[in-house]
Amino acid sequence: PHTGHELVLGGQRLSLKVLDSRLLQSDSTKCVVWKSNDCHSDVVRDVAWSPLVQHCLASAGEDGRILVWDLRYGKEPVRWLHSHTNAATKVAWSKSHCEMLISGGADRTIRLYNIRVSPHYLMHTTVLNGSVGGVGFSSTHPLWYYGSSTCGELAGNYLAPSF
């Protein structure tokens, strides 16, 4: 992500790991620089580094949760976002607003969150005709975000500048 030598892994073991690729060459047993076990109650489907905050990442799980992690503060998430009614399949951070992220799920929804607005965090929901297969924020127009379904449907939403 920010350093060019770290990568994050999640999967069927329900854990997240951050690896330092520089350490793989010298001693592969010491390449894990951060780890959280049993972070989701089911498979970790997606992970995303924040493009603006180097120590933050988000994970999407088969358990329907989006978890936000600050690697400086231990092995527990700093935010639990429980809005999907089925598997959370995708997660992505805004490229212009460090507090904004989106997720997509098997429940056919795209969810927009602001992690600074508690207690609910959820700002907007878009419903598609099929499971969400991809989400992302525009690189050229930072107030636009998109999602696509596994059926080929594409949905875009615009954040008002006052948002």
Short mmCIF file of C-alpha atoms in Angstrom, two decimals:
data_model
loop_
_atom_site.label_atom_id
_atom_site.label_comp_id
_atom_site.label_asym_id
_atom_site.label_seq_id
_atom_site.Cartn_x
_atom_site.Cartn_y
_atom_site.Cartn_z
CA PRO A 1 0.00 0.00 0.00
CA HIS A 2 1.83 3.10 1.22
CA THR A 3 5.22 1.48 1.73
CA GLY A 4 5.22 -0.80 -1.29
CA HIS A 5 6.40 -3.82 0.67
CA GLU A 6 3.40 -4.65 2.86
CA LEU A 7 0.42 -6.74 1.84
CA VAL A 8 -2.65 -7.85 3.71
CA LEU A 9 -4.19 -11.33 3.52
CA GLY A 10 -7.52 -12.70 4.64
CA GLY A 11 -9.40 -15.87 3.81
CA GLN A 12 -10.91 -19.08 5.08
CA ARG A 13 -8.92 -19.08 8.31
CA LEU A 14 -10.99 -16.08 9.50
CA SER A 15 -7.88 -14.05 10.25
CA LEU A 16 -6.09 -11.06 8.78
CA LYS A 17 -2.33 -10.87 8.33
CA VAL A 18 -0.05 -8.07 7.21
CA LEU A 19 3.14 -9.37 5.63
CA ASP A 20 6.38 -7.50 4.98
CA SER A 21 7.73 -8.80 1.68
CA ARG A 22 11.28 -7.69 2.56
CA LEU A 23 11.32 -10.25 5.38
CA LEU A 24 10.17 -13.11 3.14
CA GLN A 25 13.61 -13.32 1.60
CA SER A 26 15.57 -13.50 4.85
CA ASP A 27 13.25 -15.42 7.19
CA SER A 28 9.75 -16.32 6.04
CA THR A 29 8.69 -17.24 9.59
CA LYS A 30 9.09 -13.59 10.65
CA CYS A 31 7.37 -11.89 7.71
CA VAL A 32 4.02 -11.46 9.55
CA VAL A 33 4.19 -7.97 11.08
CA TRP A 34 0.55 -7.79 12.26
CA LYS A 35 -2.12 -10.42 12.75
CA SER A 36 -5.65 -10.68 14.10
CA ASN A 37 -7.14 -14.14 14.61
CA ASP A 38 -10.86 -14.89 14.31
CA CYS A 39 -11.61 -11.35 13.17
CA HIS A 40 -14.69 -12.48 11.25
CA SER A 41 -16.98 -15.35 12.19
CA ASP A 42 -16.79 -16.65 8.62
CA VAL A 43 -14.55 -16.31 5.54
CA VAL A 44 -12.84 -12.95 4.91
CA ARG A 45 -14.00 -12.05 1.38
CA ASP A 46 -12.13 -8.79 0.71
CA VAL A 47 -9.65 -6.39 2.26
CA ALA A 48 -8.70 -2.83 1.34
CA TRP A 49 -5.98 -0.47 2.56
CA SER A 50 -7.00 3.13 3.03
CA PRO A 51 -5.29 5.14 0.26
CA LEU A 52 -5.12 8.17 2.57
CA VAL A 53 -4.30 6.75 6.02
CA GLN A 54 -1.41 4.30 5.95
CA HIS A 55 -2.32 2.39 9.12
CA CYS A 56 -6.03 1.81 8.33
CA LEU A 57 -7.63 -1.05 6.47
CA ALA A 58 -11.10 -2.54 6.10
CA SER A 59 -12.22 -6.15 5.73
CA ALA A 60 -15.44 -7.63 4.35
CA GLY A 61 -16.66 -10.97 5.63
CA GLU A 62 -19.00 -13.78 4.76
CA ASP A 63 -20.57 -12.93 8.15
CA GLY A 64 -21.99 -9.71 6.62
CA ARG A 65 -19.72 -7.39 8.58
CA ILE A 66 -17.34 -4.69 7.45
CA LEU A 67 -14.57 -4.21 10.00
CA VAL A 68 -12.30 -1.16 10.11
CA TRP A 69 -8.83 -1.65 11.53
CA ASP A 70 -6.22 0.80 12.80
CA LEU A 71 -3.03 -1.25 12.95
CA ARG A 72 -1.56 1.04 15.61
CA TYR A 73 -4.19 -0.01 18.16
CA GLY A 74 -3.88 -3.74 18.54
CA LYS A 75 -5.80 -6.68 17.20
CA GLU A 76 -9.38 -5.45 17.56
CA PRO A 77 -11.28 -3.42 14.95
CA VAL A 78 -11.99 0.24 15.65
CA ARG A 79 -15.37 0.08 13.85
CA TRP A 80 -17.86 -2.75 13.30
CA LEU A 81 -20.29 -2.03 10.47
CA HIS A 82 -23.24 -4.46 10.58
CA SER A 83 -25.48 -3.49 7.70
CA HIS A 84 -25.38 -6.36 5.21
CA THR A 85 -27.99 -9.08 5.67
CA ASN A 86 -25.84 -11.62 3.81
CA ALA A 87 -22.15 -11.93 2.92
CA ALA A 88 -20.20 -8.68 2.52
CA THR A 89 -18.24 -9.37 -0.66
CA LYS A 90 -16.41 -6.12 -1.47
CA VAL A 91 -15.02 -3.08 0.31
CA ALA A 92 -13.26 0.07 -0.95
CA TRP A 93 -12.05 3.37 0.53
CA SER A 94 -12.64 6.83 -0.87
CA LYS A 95 -9.63 8.33 -2.61
CA SER A 96 -10.48 11.84 -1.36
CA HIS A 97 -12.25 11.50 2.01
CA CYS A 98 -10.40 9.41 4.58
CA GLU A 99 -13.56 8.68 6.59
CA MET A 100 -15.63 7.33 3.68
CA LEU A 101 -15.86 3.75 2.46
CA ILE A 102 -18.27 1.60 0.48
CA SER A 103 -19.14 -2.06 0.57
CA GLY A 104 -21.08 -4.48 -1.56
CA GLY A 105 -22.76 -7.70 -0.61
CA ALA A 106 -24.58 -10.84 -1.60
CA ASP A 107 -27.70 -9.08 -0.26
CA ARG A 108 -27.58 -7.02 -3.53
CA THR A 109 -26.72 -3.76 -1.75
CA ILE A 110 -24.01 -1.13 -2.05
CA ARG A 111 -23.53 0.65 1.26
CA LEU A 112 -21.83 4.01 1.80
CA TYR A 113 -20.37 4.68 5.25
CA ASN A 114 -18.84 7.61 7.06
CA ILE A 115 -16.87 6.08 9.94
CA ARG A 116 -16.83 9.40 11.82
CA VAL A 117 -20.63 9.60 12.10
CA SER A 118 -21.61 7.39 15.02
CA PRO A 119 -23.54 5.49 16.10
CA HIS A 120 -24.93 4.35 12.73
CA TYR A 121 -22.20 5.17 10.17
CA LEU A 122 -24.40 4.12 7.24
CA MET A 123 -25.05 7.08 4.92
CA HIS A 124 -26.70 5.56 1.83
CA THR A 125 -27.85 2.24 0.39
CA THR A 126 -28.30 1.31 -3.28
CA VAL A 127 -30.07 -1.93 -4.23
CA LEU A 128 -29.02 -3.84 -7.37
CA ASN A 129 -30.65 -6.78 -9.16
CA GLY A 130 -27.92 -9.26 -8.20
CA SER A 131 -25.07 -9.85 -5.77
CA VAL A 132 -22.47 -7.09 -5.77
CA GLY A 133 -19.29 -8.15 -7.55
CA GLY A 134 -17.34 -4.89 -7.38
CA VAL A 135 -17.30 -1.44 -5.74
CA GLY A 136 -15.06 1.58 -6.07
CA PHE A 137 -14.70 5.34 -5.97
CA SER A 138 -13.88 7.27 -9.13
CA SER A 139 -10.23 8.23 -9.57
CA THR A 140 -11.07 11.31 -11.64
CA HIS A 141 -14.27 12.49 -9.92
CA PRO A 142 -13.82 11.80 -6.19
CA LEU A 143 -17.46 12.45 -5.28
CA TRP A 144 -18.68 9.54 -7.46
CA TYR A 145 -18.79 5.94 -6.32
CA TYR A 146 -19.87 2.84 -8.21
CA GLY A 147 -20.91 -0.74 -7.80
CA SER A 148 -21.52 -3.57 -10.21
CA SER A 149 -23.57 -6.70 -9.83
CA THR A 150 -22.69 -10.21 -10.88
CA CYS A 151 -25.53 -9.82 -13.44
CA GLY A 152 -23.66 -6.99 -15.18
CA GLU A 153 -25.67 -4.09 -13.74
CA LEU A 154 -23.72 -0.89 -12.97
CA ALA A 155 -24.88 1.72 -10.47
CA GLY A 156 -23.26 5.08 -9.77
CA ASN A 157 -23.96 7.59 -7.02
CA TYR A 158 -22.83 11.14 -6.48
CA LEU A 159 -21.97 12.64 -3.11
CA ALA A 160 -23.16 16.23 -2.80
CA PRO A 161 -20.23 18.58 -2.07
CA SER A 162 -21.86 19.51 1.26
CA PHE A 163 -21.74 15.83 2.28
#
